[in-house]
Amino acid sequence: MAHRPPILLIDSASLYFRAYFGIPESAARAEDGTPVNAVRGFLDMLATLIRVRGADRMICALDYDWRPAWRVDLLPSYKAHRVAPQGGEIVPDTLSPQVPMILEVLTAVGITAVGATGYEADDVLGTLSVTQPGPVEVVSGDRDLFQLVDDARPVRLLYVGRGVAKLDDCDDAAVRARYGVPADRYADFAALRGDPSDGLPGVAGVGDKTAARLIERYGSIAGILAALDDSDSSFAPGLRAKLVAARDYLGVAPTVVRVALDVPLPELPTALPSAPADPDRLLELAQRWNLAGSARRLVDALAAPRGGEKPSTPLQAG
């Protein structure tokens, strides 16, 4: 039976930030000196992913709201350290202008990009992961998206912590090997452990191993909170005190960390084109921004035969 090609769900910001910091500005500029390192790197990543994964469908998810009010209302520290003095997210000055360039190229090529007001890209990815026909491969360097892994659909996370050329292709077994919890418990595990990069304090003194043991024993944060109210539960006194002190945080953190799966999204075209939707426009953009090589590699990847058996990729659990 032929293998059905996957849909690639792209965490766009995760990839273009990685491209921006991975390619020196001096190595990628338009003729007028404008840096295009994030654009070049992003397009090359897409070309590699399409070629290596044999995908015939793709959606690029966008952050329309990187710090949604409903999350901040629950946990004011959420991403607070990343707010710029004038408001908005702290983003390098030479990266911000490259994001519209990326979107213009995607439109010219014919690759769908979508965001949703009041939601992060993670939430868009989560909703697409449960609404698009599988197999689904989510591409991101964001650990929070391990919670989307679902062997039954199937949904895998292609984790780009070491770059697109060295993807960690993660199923539920890989999540368990990394963290000691199944993927569907990852959000509660992450809330317990905390994540300074997102302004999640976690429970003081509770690291990965203790968080995993708590999830294994009690199943969820709700189970832990219920056990705290049970005089017969056998928490070590020090650990009980830490959890009691963090009770208010634990009451809201799971909702903050969990990716929304019900974002209202329109019907979206997902099929990857075999040729650019607007070749003249793509040529114009490539010439203006000195993107000929990256644009050609993406066009070549789209034109190559896709489908059939996907190349085998070693499972990376570490």
PDB file of C-alpha atoms in Angstrom:
ATOM      1  CA  MET A   1       0.000   0.000   0.000  1.00  0.00           C
ATOM      2  CA  ALA A   2       1.462   3.382  -0.981  1.00  0.00           C
ATOM      3  CA  HIS A   3       2.387   5.714   1.821  1.00  0.00           C
ATOM      4  CA  ARG A   4       0.166   8.792   1.912  1.00  0.00           C
ATOM      5  CA  PRO A   5       2.315  11.943   1.815  1.00  0.00           C
ATOM      6  CA  PRO A   6       2.134  14.099   4.953  1.00  0.00           C
ATOM      7  CA  ILE A   7       0.901  17.620   5.364  1.00  0.00           C
ATOM      8  CA  LEU A   8       3.651  19.849   6.731  1.00  0.00           C
ATOM      9  CA  LEU A   9       2.423  22.386   9.293  1.00  0.00           C
ATOM     10  CA  ILE A  10       5.135  25.027   9.593  1.00  0.00           C
ATOM     11  CA  ASP A  11       5.762  27.124  12.695  1.00  0.00           C
ATOM     12  CA  SER A  12       6.846  30.069  10.576  1.00  0.00           C
ATOM     13  CA  ALA A  13       8.289  32.285  13.321  1.00  0.00           C
ATOM     14  CA  SER A  14      10.274  29.398  14.768  1.00  0.00           C
ATOM     15  CA  LEU A  15      11.915  28.816  11.389  1.00  0.00           C
ATOM     16  CA  TYR A  16      12.537  32.393  10.338  1.00  0.00           C
ATOM     17  CA  PHE A  17      14.030  33.308  13.723  1.00  0.00           C
ATOM     18  CA  ARG A  18      16.340  30.317  13.364  1.00  0.00           C
ATOM     19  CA  ALA A  19      17.220  31.369   9.822  1.00  0.00           C
ATOM     20  CA  TYR A  20      17.896  34.945  10.929  1.00  0.00           C
ATOM     21  CA  PHE A  21      20.347  33.916  13.625  1.00  0.00           C
ATOM     22  CA  GLY A  22      21.846  31.093  11.563  1.00  0.00           C
ATOM     23  CA  ILE A  23      22.865  33.129   8.501  1.00  0.00           C
ATOM     24  CA  PRO A  24      24.985  36.280   8.891  1.00  0.00           C
ATOM     25  CA  GLU A  25      23.406  39.429   7.497  1.00  0.00           C
ATOM     26  CA  SER A  26      26.629  40.101   5.624  1.00  0.00           C
ATOM     27  CA  ALA A  27      26.117  36.897   3.636  1.00  0.00           C
ATOM     28  CA  ALA A  28      22.591  37.687   2.459  1.00  0.00           C
ATOM     29  CA  ARG A  29      21.677  41.185   1.327  1.00  0.00           C
ATOM     30  CA  ALA A  30      19.642  42.720  -1.448  1.00  0.00           C
ATOM     31  CA  GLU A  31      21.391  45.043  -3.888  1.00  0.00           C
ATOM     32  CA  ASP A  32      20.384  48.066  -1.793  1.00  0.00           C
ATOM     33  CA  GLY A  33      21.980  46.496   1.307  1.00  0.00           C
ATOM     34  CA  THR A  34      18.755  45.307   2.912  1.00  0.00           C
ATOM     35  CA  PRO A  35      19.370  42.103   4.932  1.00  0.00           C
ATOM     36  CA  VAL A  36      17.495  39.094   3.557  1.00  0.00           C
ATOM     37  CA  ASN A  37      19.146  36.367   5.643  1.00  0.00           C
ATOM     38  CA  ALA A  38      15.885  35.269   7.295  1.00  0.00           C
ATOM     39  CA  VAL A  39      14.089  35.148   3.947  1.00  0.00           C
ATOM     40  CA  ARG A  40      16.802  33.089   2.271  1.00  0.00           C
ATOM     41  CA  GLY A  41      17.124  30.710   5.175  1.00  0.00           C
ATOM     42  CA  PHE A  42      13.371  30.253   5.518  1.00  0.00           C
ATOM     43  CA  LEU A  43      12.901  29.454   1.831  1.00  0.00           C
ATOM     44  CA  ASP A  44      15.803  26.997   1.905  1.00  0.00           C
ATOM     45  CA  MET A  45      14.267  25.288   4.944  1.00  0.00           C
ATOM     46  CA  LEU A  46      10.950  24.884   3.127  1.00  0.00           C
ATOM     47  CA  ALA A  47      12.719  23.459   0.074  1.00  0.00           C
ATOM     48  CA  THR A  48      14.594  20.950   2.223  1.00  0.00           C
ATOM     49  CA  LEU A  49      11.466  19.903   4.103  1.00  0.00           C
ATOM     50  CA  ILE A  50       9.417  19.414   0.929  1.00  0.00           C
ATOM     51  CA  ARG A  51      12.186  17.387  -0.672  1.00  0.00           C
ATOM     52  CA  VAL A  52      13.128  15.237   2.315  1.00  0.00           C
ATOM     53  CA  ARG A  53       9.639  14.610   3.708  1.00  0.00           C
ATOM     54  CA  GLY A  54       7.953  13.989   0.353  1.00  0.00           C
ATOM     55  CA  ALA A  55       5.110  16.290   1.366  1.00  0.00           C
ATOM     56  CA  ASP A  56       2.355  17.285  -1.034  1.00  0.00           C
ATOM     57  CA  ARG A  57       0.515  19.642   1.334  1.00  0.00           C
ATOM     58  CA  MET A  58       1.725  22.548   3.483  1.00  0.00           C
ATOM     59  CA  ILE A  59       0.404  25.390   5.631  1.00  0.00           C
ATOM     60  CA  CYS A  60       2.602  28.031   7.253  1.00  0.00           C
ATOM     61  CA  ALA A  61       1.168  29.180  10.599  1.00  0.00           C
ATOM     62  CA  LEU A  62       1.605  32.803  11.671  1.00  0.00           C
ATOM     63  CA  ASP A  63       1.582  34.630  15.003  1.00  0.00           C
ATOM     64  CA  TYR A  64      -1.248  37.142  14.740  1.00  0.00           C
ATOM     65  CA  ASP A  65      -1.057  37.549  18.528  1.00  0.00           C
ATOM     66  CA  TRP A  66       2.196  36.362  20.093  1.00  0.00           C
ATOM     67  CA  ARG A  67       0.940  37.083  23.656  1.00  0.00           C
ATOM     68  CA  PRO A  68      -2.847  36.638  23.718  1.00  0.00           C
ATOM     69  CA  ALA A  69      -4.727  38.597  26.378  1.00  0.00           C
ATOM     70  CA  TRP A  70      -6.599  35.527  27.545  1.00  0.00           C
ATOM     71  CA  ARG A  71      -3.318  33.870  28.480  1.00  0.00           C
ATOM     72  CA  VAL A  72      -1.934  37.026  30.110  1.00  0.00           C
ATOM     73  CA  ASP A  73      -5.151  37.462  32.120  1.00  0.00           C
ATOM     74  CA  LEU A  74      -4.569  34.017  33.605  1.00  0.00           C
ATOM     75  CA  LEU A  75      -0.815  34.426  34.089  1.00  0.00           C
ATOM     76  CA  PRO A  76       0.519  38.011  33.873  1.00  0.00           C
ATOM     77  CA  SER A  77       4.143  36.797  33.726  1.00  0.00           C
ATOM     78  CA  TYR A  78       3.458  35.019  30.430  1.00  0.00           C
ATOM     79  CA  LYS A  79       6.137  36.255  27.990  1.00  0.00           C
ATOM     80  CA  ALA A  80       6.293  39.523  29.974  1.00  0.00           C
ATOM     81  CA  HIS A  81      10.079  39.718  29.679  1.00  0.00           C
ATOM     82  CA  ARG A  82       9.773  39.746  25.875  1.00  0.00           C
ATOM     83  CA  VAL A  83       7.581  42.859  25.688  1.00  0.00           C
ATOM     84  CA  ALA A  84       9.349  45.803  24.057  1.00  0.00           C
ATOM     85  CA  PRO A  85       9.310  49.175  25.896  1.00  0.00           C
ATOM     86  CA  GLN A  86       7.011  50.599  23.218  1.00  0.00           C
ATOM     87  CA  GLY A  87       4.819  47.486  23.264  1.00  0.00           C
ATOM     88  CA  GLY A  88       4.825  44.432  21.052  1.00  0.00           C
ATOM     89  CA  GLU A  89       7.417  41.699  20.986  1.00  0.00           C
ATOM     90  CA  ILE A  90      11.136  42.347  21.097  1.00  0.00           C
ATOM     91  CA  VAL A  91      12.288  41.457  17.585  1.00  0.00           C
ATOM     92  CA  PRO A  92      15.619  42.371  15.962  1.00  0.00           C
ATOM     93  CA  ASP A  93      15.267  45.564  13.913  1.00  0.00           C
ATOM     94  CA  THR A  94      16.570  43.880  10.772  1.00  0.00           C
ATOM     95  CA  LEU A  95      14.298  40.846  11.113  1.00  0.00           C
ATOM     96  CA  SER A  96      10.922  42.630  11.281  1.00  0.00           C
ATOM     97  CA  PRO A  97      11.080  43.975   7.692  1.00  0.00           C
ATOM     98  CA  GLN A  98      11.880  40.494   6.388  1.00  0.00           C
ATOM     99  CA  VAL A  99       8.615  38.928   7.577  1.00  0.00           C
ATOM    100  CA  PRO A 100       6.473  40.725   4.941  1.00  0.00           C
ATOM    101  CA  MET A 101       9.041  39.665   2.338  1.00  0.00           C
ATOM    102  CA  ILE A 102       8.558  36.034   3.349  1.00  0.00           C
ATOM    103  CA  LEU A 103       4.785  36.382   3.079  1.00  0.00           C
ATOM    104  CA  GLU A 104       5.029  37.980  -0.365  1.00  0.00           C
ATOM    105  CA  VAL A 105       7.194  35.120  -1.617  1.00  0.00           C
ATOM    106  CA  LEU A 106       4.820  32.520  -0.155  1.00  0.00           C
ATOM    107  CA  THR A 107       1.906  34.184  -1.959  1.00  0.00           C
ATOM    108  CA  ALA A 108       3.794  34.256  -5.254  1.00  0.00           C
ATOM    109  CA  VAL A 109       4.749  30.600  -4.892  1.00  0.00           C
ATOM    110  CA  GLY A 110       1.259  29.525  -3.850  1.00  0.00           C
ATOM    111  CA  ILE A 111       1.919  28.243  -0.316  1.00  0.00           C
ATOM    112  CA  THR A 112      -0.830  28.988   2.201  1.00  0.00           C
ATOM    113  CA  ALA A 113       0.007  31.095   5.253  1.00  0.00           C
ATOM    114  CA  VAL A 114      -2.597  31.669   7.973  1.00  0.00           C
ATOM    115  CA  GLY A 115      -2.962  33.181  11.419  1.00  0.00           C
ATOM    116  CA  ALA A 116      -5.901  33.959  13.688  1.00  0.00           C
ATOM    117  CA  THR A 117      -6.712  37.079  15.695  1.00  0.00           C
ATOM    118  CA  GLY A 118      -6.239  36.460  19.412  1.00  0.00           C
ATOM    119  CA  TYR A 119      -4.170  33.312  18.942  1.00  0.00           C
ATOM    120  CA  GLU A 120      -0.551  32.300  18.607  1.00  0.00           C
ATOM    121  CA  ALA A 121       0.857  30.254  15.776  1.00  0.00           C
ATOM    122  CA  ASP A 122       0.988  27.305  18.205  1.00  0.00           C
ATOM    123  CA  ASP A 123      -2.802  27.434  18.478  1.00  0.00           C
ATOM    124  CA  VAL A 124      -3.198  27.554  14.708  1.00  0.00           C
ATOM    125  CA  LEU A 125      -0.882  24.558  14.404  1.00  0.00           C
ATOM    126  CA  GLY A 126      -2.795  22.698  17.103  1.00  0.00           C
ATOM    127  CA  THR A 127      -6.129  23.272  15.407  1.00  0.00           C
ATOM    128  CA  LEU A 128      -4.782  22.258  12.017  1.00  0.00           C
ATOM    129  CA  SER A 129      -3.216  19.131  13.527  1.00  0.00           C
ATOM    130  CA  VAL A 130      -6.639  17.854  14.584  1.00  0.00           C
ATOM    131  CA  THR A 131      -8.642  19.068  11.579  1.00  0.00           C
ATOM    132  CA  GLN A 132      -6.426  18.303   8.577  1.00  0.00           C
ATOM    133  CA  PRO A 133      -6.353  14.767   7.185  1.00  0.00           C
ATOM    134  CA  GLY A 134      -3.220  12.951   8.322  1.00  0.00           C
ATOM    135  CA  PRO A 135      -0.506  12.065   8.356  1.00  0.00           C
ATOM    136  CA  VAL A 136       0.500  15.374   9.910  1.00  0.00           C
ATOM    137  CA  GLU A 137       4.038  16.600  10.511  1.00  0.00           C
ATOM    138  CA  VAL A 138       4.407  19.751  12.616  1.00  0.00           C
ATOM    139  CA  VAL A 139       7.717  21.535  12.077  1.00  0.00           C
ATOM    140  CA  SER A 140       8.962  23.682  14.958  1.00  0.00           C
ATOM    141  CA  GLY A 141      11.693  24.330  17.478  1.00  0.00           C
ATOM    142  CA  ASP A 142       9.094  25.036  20.192  1.00  0.00           C
ATOM    143  CA  ARG A 143       9.007  22.331  22.850  1.00  0.00           C
ATOM    144  CA  ASP A 144       5.398  23.149  23.745  1.00  0.00           C
ATOM    145  CA  LEU A 145       4.347  21.465  20.512  1.00  0.00           C
ATOM    146  CA  PHE A 146       5.387  18.041  21.777  1.00  0.00           C
ATOM    147  CA  GLN A 147       1.869  17.985  23.230  1.00  0.00           C
ATOM    148  CA  LEU A 148       0.434  17.693  19.706  1.00  0.00           C
ATOM    149  CA  VAL A 149       2.111  14.346  18.997  1.00  0.00           C
ATOM    150  CA  ASP A 150      -0.535  11.672  18.491  1.00  0.00           C
ATOM    151  CA  ASP A 151       0.364   8.259  17.115  1.00  0.00           C
ATOM    152  CA  ALA A 152      -3.262   7.401  16.349  1.00  0.00           C
ATOM    153  CA  ARG A 153      -3.924  10.153  13.773  1.00  0.00           C
ATOM    154  CA  PRO A 154      -0.854  10.204  13.252  1.00  0.00           C
ATOM    155  CA  VAL A 155       0.724  13.546  14.212  1.00  0.00           C
ATOM    156  CA  ARG A 156       4.491  13.813  14.585  1.00  0.00           C
ATOM    157  CA  LEU A 157       6.676  16.727  15.621  1.00  0.00           C
ATOM    158  CA  LEU A 158       9.685  17.396  13.426  1.00  0.00           C
ATOM    159  CA  TYR A 159      11.720  19.198  16.064  1.00  0.00           C
ATOM    160  CA  VAL A 160      14.307  21.558  14.598  1.00  0.00           C
ATOM    161  CA  GLY A 161      16.401  22.050  17.703  1.00  0.00           C
ATOM    162  CA  ARG A 162      19.477  21.004  15.722  1.00  0.00           C
ATOM    163  CA  GLY A 163      18.310  22.494  12.433  1.00  0.00           C
ATOM    164  CA  VAL A 164      16.249  21.296   9.496  1.00  0.00           C
ATOM    165  CA  ALA A 165      19.101  19.129   8.223  1.00  0.00           C
ATOM    166  CA  LYS A 166      19.077  17.180  11.512  1.00  0.00           C
ATOM    167  CA  LEU A 167      15.398  16.916  12.343  1.00  0.00           C
ATOM    168  CA  ASP A 168      14.323  15.035  15.433  1.00  0.00           C
ATOM    169  CA  ASP A 169      11.360  13.047  14.085  1.00  0.00           C
ATOM    170  CA  CYS A 170       9.271  12.563  17.230  1.00  0.00           C
ATOM    171  CA  ASP A 171       6.421  10.195  17.928  1.00  0.00           C
ATOM    172  CA  ASP A 172       5.005   9.386  21.369  1.00  0.00           C
ATOM    173  CA  ALA A 173       7.880   7.032  22.189  1.00  0.00           C
ATOM    174  CA  ALA A 174      10.359   9.825  21.491  1.00  0.00           C
ATOM    175  CA  VAL A 175       8.501  12.209  23.812  1.00  0.00           C
ATOM    176  CA  ARG A 176       8.492   9.558  26.544  1.00  0.00           C
ATOM    177  CA  ALA A 177      12.209   8.953  26.022  1.00  0.00           C
ATOM    178  CA  ARG A 178      12.978  12.667  26.265  1.00  0.00           C
ATOM    179  CA  TYR A 179      10.802  13.618  29.204  1.00  0.00           C
ATOM    180  CA  GLY A 180       9.381  10.519  30.861  1.00  0.00           C
ATOM    181  CA  VAL A 181       5.760  11.423  30.052  1.00  0.00           C
ATOM    182  CA  PRO A 182       3.443  10.637  27.132  1.00  0.00           C
ATOM    183  CA  ALA A 183       2.795  13.421  24.656  1.00  0.00           C
ATOM    184  CA  ASP A 184      -0.763  13.995  25.847  1.00  0.00           C
ATOM    185  CA  ARG A 185       0.604  14.820  29.332  1.00  0.00           C
ATOM    186  CA  TYR A 186       3.389  17.082  28.113  1.00  0.00           C
ATOM    187  CA  ALA A 187       1.500  20.358  28.771  1.00  0.00           C
ATOM    188  CA  ASP A 188       0.980  19.542  32.457  1.00  0.00           C
ATOM    189  CA  PHE A 189       4.586  18.373  32.729  1.00  0.00           C
ATOM    190  CA  ALA A 190       5.791  21.662  31.184  1.00  0.00           C
ATOM    191  CA  ALA A 191       3.616  23.720  33.527  1.00  0.00           C
ATOM    192  CA  LEU A 192       5.108  21.944  36.550  1.00  0.00           C
ATOM    193  CA  ARG A 193       8.673  22.296  35.321  1.00  0.00           C
ATOM    194  CA  GLY A 194       8.236  25.849  34.098  1.00  0.00           C
ATOM    195  CA  ASP A 195       9.850  27.603  31.159  1.00  0.00           C
ATOM    196  CA  PRO A 196      11.683  30.907  31.719  1.00  0.00           C
ATOM    197  CA  SER A 197      11.637  31.635  27.969  1.00  0.00           C
ATOM    198  CA  ASP A 198       7.821  31.889  28.167  1.00  0.00           C
ATOM    199  CA  GLY A 199       7.621  33.464  31.623  1.00  0.00           C
ATOM    200  CA  LEU A 200       6.308  30.260  33.219  1.00  0.00           C
ATOM    201  CA  PRO A 201       7.731  30.077  36.751  1.00  0.00           C
ATOM    202  CA  GLY A 202       6.860  26.440  37.332  1.00  0.00           C
ATOM    203  CA  VAL A 203       6.903  25.017  40.843  1.00  0.00           C
ATOM    204  CA  ALA A 204       9.993  26.061  42.773  1.00  0.00           C
ATOM    205  CA  GLY A 205      12.368  23.120  43.179  1.00  0.00           C
ATOM    206  CA  VAL A 206      10.511  20.885  40.697  1.00  0.00           C
ATOM    207  CA  GLY A 207      12.594  19.948  37.672  1.00  0.00           C
ATOM    208  CA  ASP A 208      12.110  17.510  34.820  1.00  0.00           C
ATOM    209  CA  LYS A 209      12.494  14.312  36.831  1.00  0.00           C
ATOM    210  CA  THR A 210      10.216  15.319  39.695  1.00  0.00           C
ATOM    211  CA  ALA A 211       7.622  16.696  37.288  1.00  0.00           C
ATOM    212  CA  ALA A 212       7.646  13.426  35.324  1.00  0.00           C
ATOM    213  CA  ARG A 213       7.261  11.363  38.529  1.00  0.00           C
ATOM    214  CA  LEU A 214       4.327  13.505  39.626  1.00  0.00           C
ATOM    215  CA  ILE A 215       2.595  13.136  36.258  1.00  0.00           C
ATOM    216  CA  GLU A 216       3.257   9.397  36.244  1.00  0.00           C
ATOM    217  CA  ARG A 217       1.745   9.008  39.703  1.00  0.00           C
ATOM    218  CA  TYR A 218      -1.178  11.426  39.575  1.00  0.00           C
ATOM    219  CA  GLY A 219      -1.864  11.658  35.846  1.00  0.00           C
ATOM    220  CA  SER A 220      -2.265  15.432  35.579  1.00  0.00           C
ATOM    221  CA  ILE A 221      -2.052  18.683  37.487  1.00  0.00           C
ATOM    222  CA  ALA A 222      -5.732  18.295  38.341  1.00  0.00           C
ATOM    223  CA  GLY A 223      -4.869  14.917  39.871  1.00  0.00           C
ATOM    224  CA  ILE A 224      -1.998  16.462  41.825  1.00  0.00           C
ATOM    225  CA  LEU A 225      -4.220  19.233  43.193  1.00  0.00           C
ATOM    226  CA  ALA A 226      -6.845  16.686  44.214  1.00  0.00           C
ATOM    227  CA  ALA A 227      -4.183  14.624  45.988  1.00  0.00           C
ATOM    228  CA  LEU A 228      -3.013  17.693  47.906  1.00  0.00           C
ATOM    229  CA  ASP A 229      -6.485  17.856  49.471  1.00  0.00           C
ATOM    230  CA  ASP A 230      -6.337  14.174  50.421  1.00  0.00           C
ATOM    231  CA  SER A 231      -4.833  13.700  53.851  1.00  0.00           C
ATOM    232  CA  ASP A 232      -3.910  10.122  52.932  1.00  0.00           C
ATOM    233  CA  SER A 233      -1.730  11.116  49.951  1.00  0.00           C
ATOM    234  CA  SER A 234       1.940  10.432  50.494  1.00  0.00           C
ATOM    235  CA  PHE A 235       3.786  13.542  49.335  1.00  0.00           C
ATOM    236  CA  ALA A 236       7.149  14.171  50.933  1.00  0.00           C
ATOM    237  CA  PRO A 237       6.637  17.112  53.311  1.00  0.00           C
ATOM    238  CA  GLY A 238       8.976  19.411  51.392  1.00  0.00           C
ATOM    239  CA  LEU A 239       7.370  18.630  48.055  1.00  0.00           C
ATOM    240  CA  ARG A 240       3.874  19.065  49.467  1.00  0.00           C
ATOM    241  CA  ALA A 241       4.839  22.499  50.761  1.00  0.00           C
ATOM    242  CA  LYS A 242       6.192  23.512  47.348  1.00  0.00           C
ATOM    243  CA  LEU A 243       3.046  22.365  45.573  1.00  0.00           C
ATOM    244  CA  VAL A 244       0.756  24.058  48.090  1.00  0.00           C
ATOM    245  CA  ALA A 245       2.696  27.300  47.677  1.00  0.00           C
ATOM    246  CA  ALA A 246       2.209  27.055  43.903  1.00  0.00           C
ATOM    247  CA  ARG A 247      -1.481  26.113  44.052  1.00  0.00           C
ATOM    248  CA  ASP A 248      -2.741  29.333  42.461  1.00  0.00           C
ATOM    249  CA  TYR A 249      -0.219  29.041  39.634  1.00  0.00           C
ATOM    250  CA  LEU A 250      -1.083  25.379  39.088  1.00  0.00           C
ATOM    251  CA  GLY A 251      -4.752  26.290  38.836  1.00  0.00           C
ATOM    252  CA  VAL A 252      -4.188  28.390  35.715  1.00  0.00           C
ATOM    253  CA  ALA A 253      -0.915  27.198  34.168  1.00  0.00           C
ATOM    254  CA  PRO A 254      -2.312  24.166  32.302  1.00  0.00           C
ATOM    255  CA  THR A 255      -4.749  26.386  30.390  1.00  0.00           C
ATOM    256  CA  VAL A 256      -1.934  28.785  29.505  1.00  0.00           C
ATOM    257  CA  VAL A 257       0.406  26.023  28.320  1.00  0.00           C
ATOM    258  CA  ARG A 258      -2.123  23.907  26.450  1.00  0.00           C
ATOM    259  CA  VAL A 259      -2.350  24.640  22.763  1.00  0.00           C
ATOM    260  CA  ALA A 260      -5.833  25.602  21.600  1.00  0.00           C
ATOM    261  CA  LEU A 261      -7.413  23.043  19.283  1.00  0.00           C
ATOM    262  CA  ASP A 262     -10.516  25.026  18.332  1.00  0.00           C
ATOM    263  CA  VAL A 263      -9.244  28.175  16.621  1.00  0.00           C
ATOM    264  CA  PRO A 264     -11.787  29.413  14.059  1.00  0.00           C
ATOM    265  CA  LEU A 265     -10.066  29.046  10.706  1.00  0.00           C
ATOM    266  CA  PRO A 266     -11.435  29.335   7.176  1.00  0.00           C
ATOM    267  CA  GLU A 267     -11.271  26.576   4.613  1.00  0.00           C
ATOM    268  CA  LEU A 268      -7.688  26.581   3.423  1.00  0.00           C
ATOM    269  CA  PRO A 269      -5.977  25.365   0.261  1.00  0.00           C
ATOM    270  CA  THR A 270      -3.288  22.947   1.366  1.00  0.00           C
ATOM    271  CA  ALA A 271      -1.963  21.368  -1.822  1.00  0.00           C
ATOM    272  CA  LEU A 272       1.584  22.302  -2.737  1.00  0.00           C
ATOM    273  CA  PRO A 273       1.789  23.565  -6.314  1.00  0.00           C
ATOM    274  CA  SER A 274       4.103  21.921  -8.815  1.00  0.00           C
ATOM    275  CA  ALA A 275       4.990  25.375 -10.170  1.00  0.00           C
ATOM    276  CA  PRO A 276       4.744  28.917  -8.770  1.00  0.00           C
ATOM    277  CA  ALA A 277       1.255  30.384  -8.671  1.00  0.00           C
ATOM    278  CA  ASP A 278       2.588  33.703  -9.986  1.00  0.00           C
ATOM    279  CA  PRO A 279       5.961  33.084 -11.670  1.00  0.00           C
ATOM    280  CA  ASP A 280       6.358  36.668 -12.880  1.00  0.00           C
ATOM    281  CA  ARG A 281       5.823  38.024  -9.388  1.00  0.00           C
ATOM    282  CA  LEU A 282       8.227  35.476  -7.919  1.00  0.00           C
ATOM    283  CA  LEU A 283      10.868  36.445 -10.462  1.00  0.00           C
ATOM    284  CA  GLU A 284      10.380  40.119  -9.636  1.00  0.00           C
ATOM    285  CA  LEU A 285      10.752  39.465  -5.889  1.00  0.00           C
ATOM    286  CA  ALA A 286      13.762  37.219  -6.388  1.00  0.00           C
ATOM    287  CA  GLN A 287      15.508  39.890  -8.437  1.00  0.00           C
ATOM    288  CA  ARG A 288      14.609  42.746  -6.086  1.00  0.00           C
ATOM    289  CA  TRP A 289      15.781  40.951  -2.948  1.00  0.00           C
ATOM    290  CA  ASN A 290      18.616  38.859  -4.370  1.00  0.00           C
ATOM    291  CA  LEU A 291      16.808  35.592  -3.691  1.00  0.00           C
ATOM    292  CA  ALA A 292      17.382  33.822  -6.989  1.00  0.00           C
ATOM    293  CA  GLY A 293      19.181  30.816  -5.509  1.00  0.00           C
ATOM    294  CA  SER A 294      16.711  30.192  -2.698  1.00  0.00           C
ATOM    295  CA  ALA A 295      13.707  30.763  -4.949  1.00  0.00           C
ATOM    296  CA  ARG A 296      15.116  28.313  -7.503  1.00  0.00           C
ATOM    297  CA  ARG A 297      15.723  25.647  -4.849  1.00  0.00           C
ATOM    298  CA  LEU A 298      12.140  26.001  -3.619  1.00  0.00           C
ATOM    299  CA  VAL A 299      10.721  25.864  -7.151  1.00  0.00           C
ATOM    300  CA  ASP A 300      12.845  22.791  -7.921  1.00  0.00           C
ATOM    301  CA  ALA A 301      11.594  21.070  -4.759  1.00  0.00           C
ATOM    302  CA  LEU A 302       8.002  21.767  -5.778  1.00  0.00           C
ATOM    303  CA  ALA A 303       8.597  20.457  -9.293  1.00  0.00           C
ATOM    304  CA  ALA A 304      10.211  17.203  -8.150  1.00  0.00           C
ATOM    305  CA  PRO A 305       8.021  14.076  -7.923  1.00  0.00           C
ATOM    306  CA  ARG A 306       6.423  13.752  -4.492  1.00  0.00           C
ATOM    307  CA  GLY A 307       4.380  11.147  -2.697  1.00  0.00           C
ATOM    308  CA  GLY A 308       4.951   7.433  -2.471  1.00  0.00           C
ATOM    309  CA  GLU A 309       7.327   6.124   0.148  1.00  0.00           C
ATOM    310  CA  LYS A 310       8.799   8.772   2.411  1.00  0.00           C
ATOM    311  CA  PRO A 311      12.549   8.515   2.975  1.00  0.00           C
ATOM    312  CA  SER A 312      13.294   6.784   6.252  1.00  0.00           C
ATOM    313  CA  THR A 313      14.591   9.102   8.944  1.00  0.00           C
ATOM    314  CA  PRO A 314      16.145   7.815  12.168  1.00  0.00           C
ATOM    315  CA  LEU A 315      14.038   8.478  15.244  1.00  0.00           C
ATOM    316  CA  GLN A 316      15.880  10.905  17.496  1.00  0.00           C
ATOM    317  CA  ALA A 317      14.914  10.756  21.135  1.00  0.00           C
ATOM    318  CA  GLY A 318      17.713  12.770  22.682  1.00  0.00           C
TER     319      GLY A 318
END
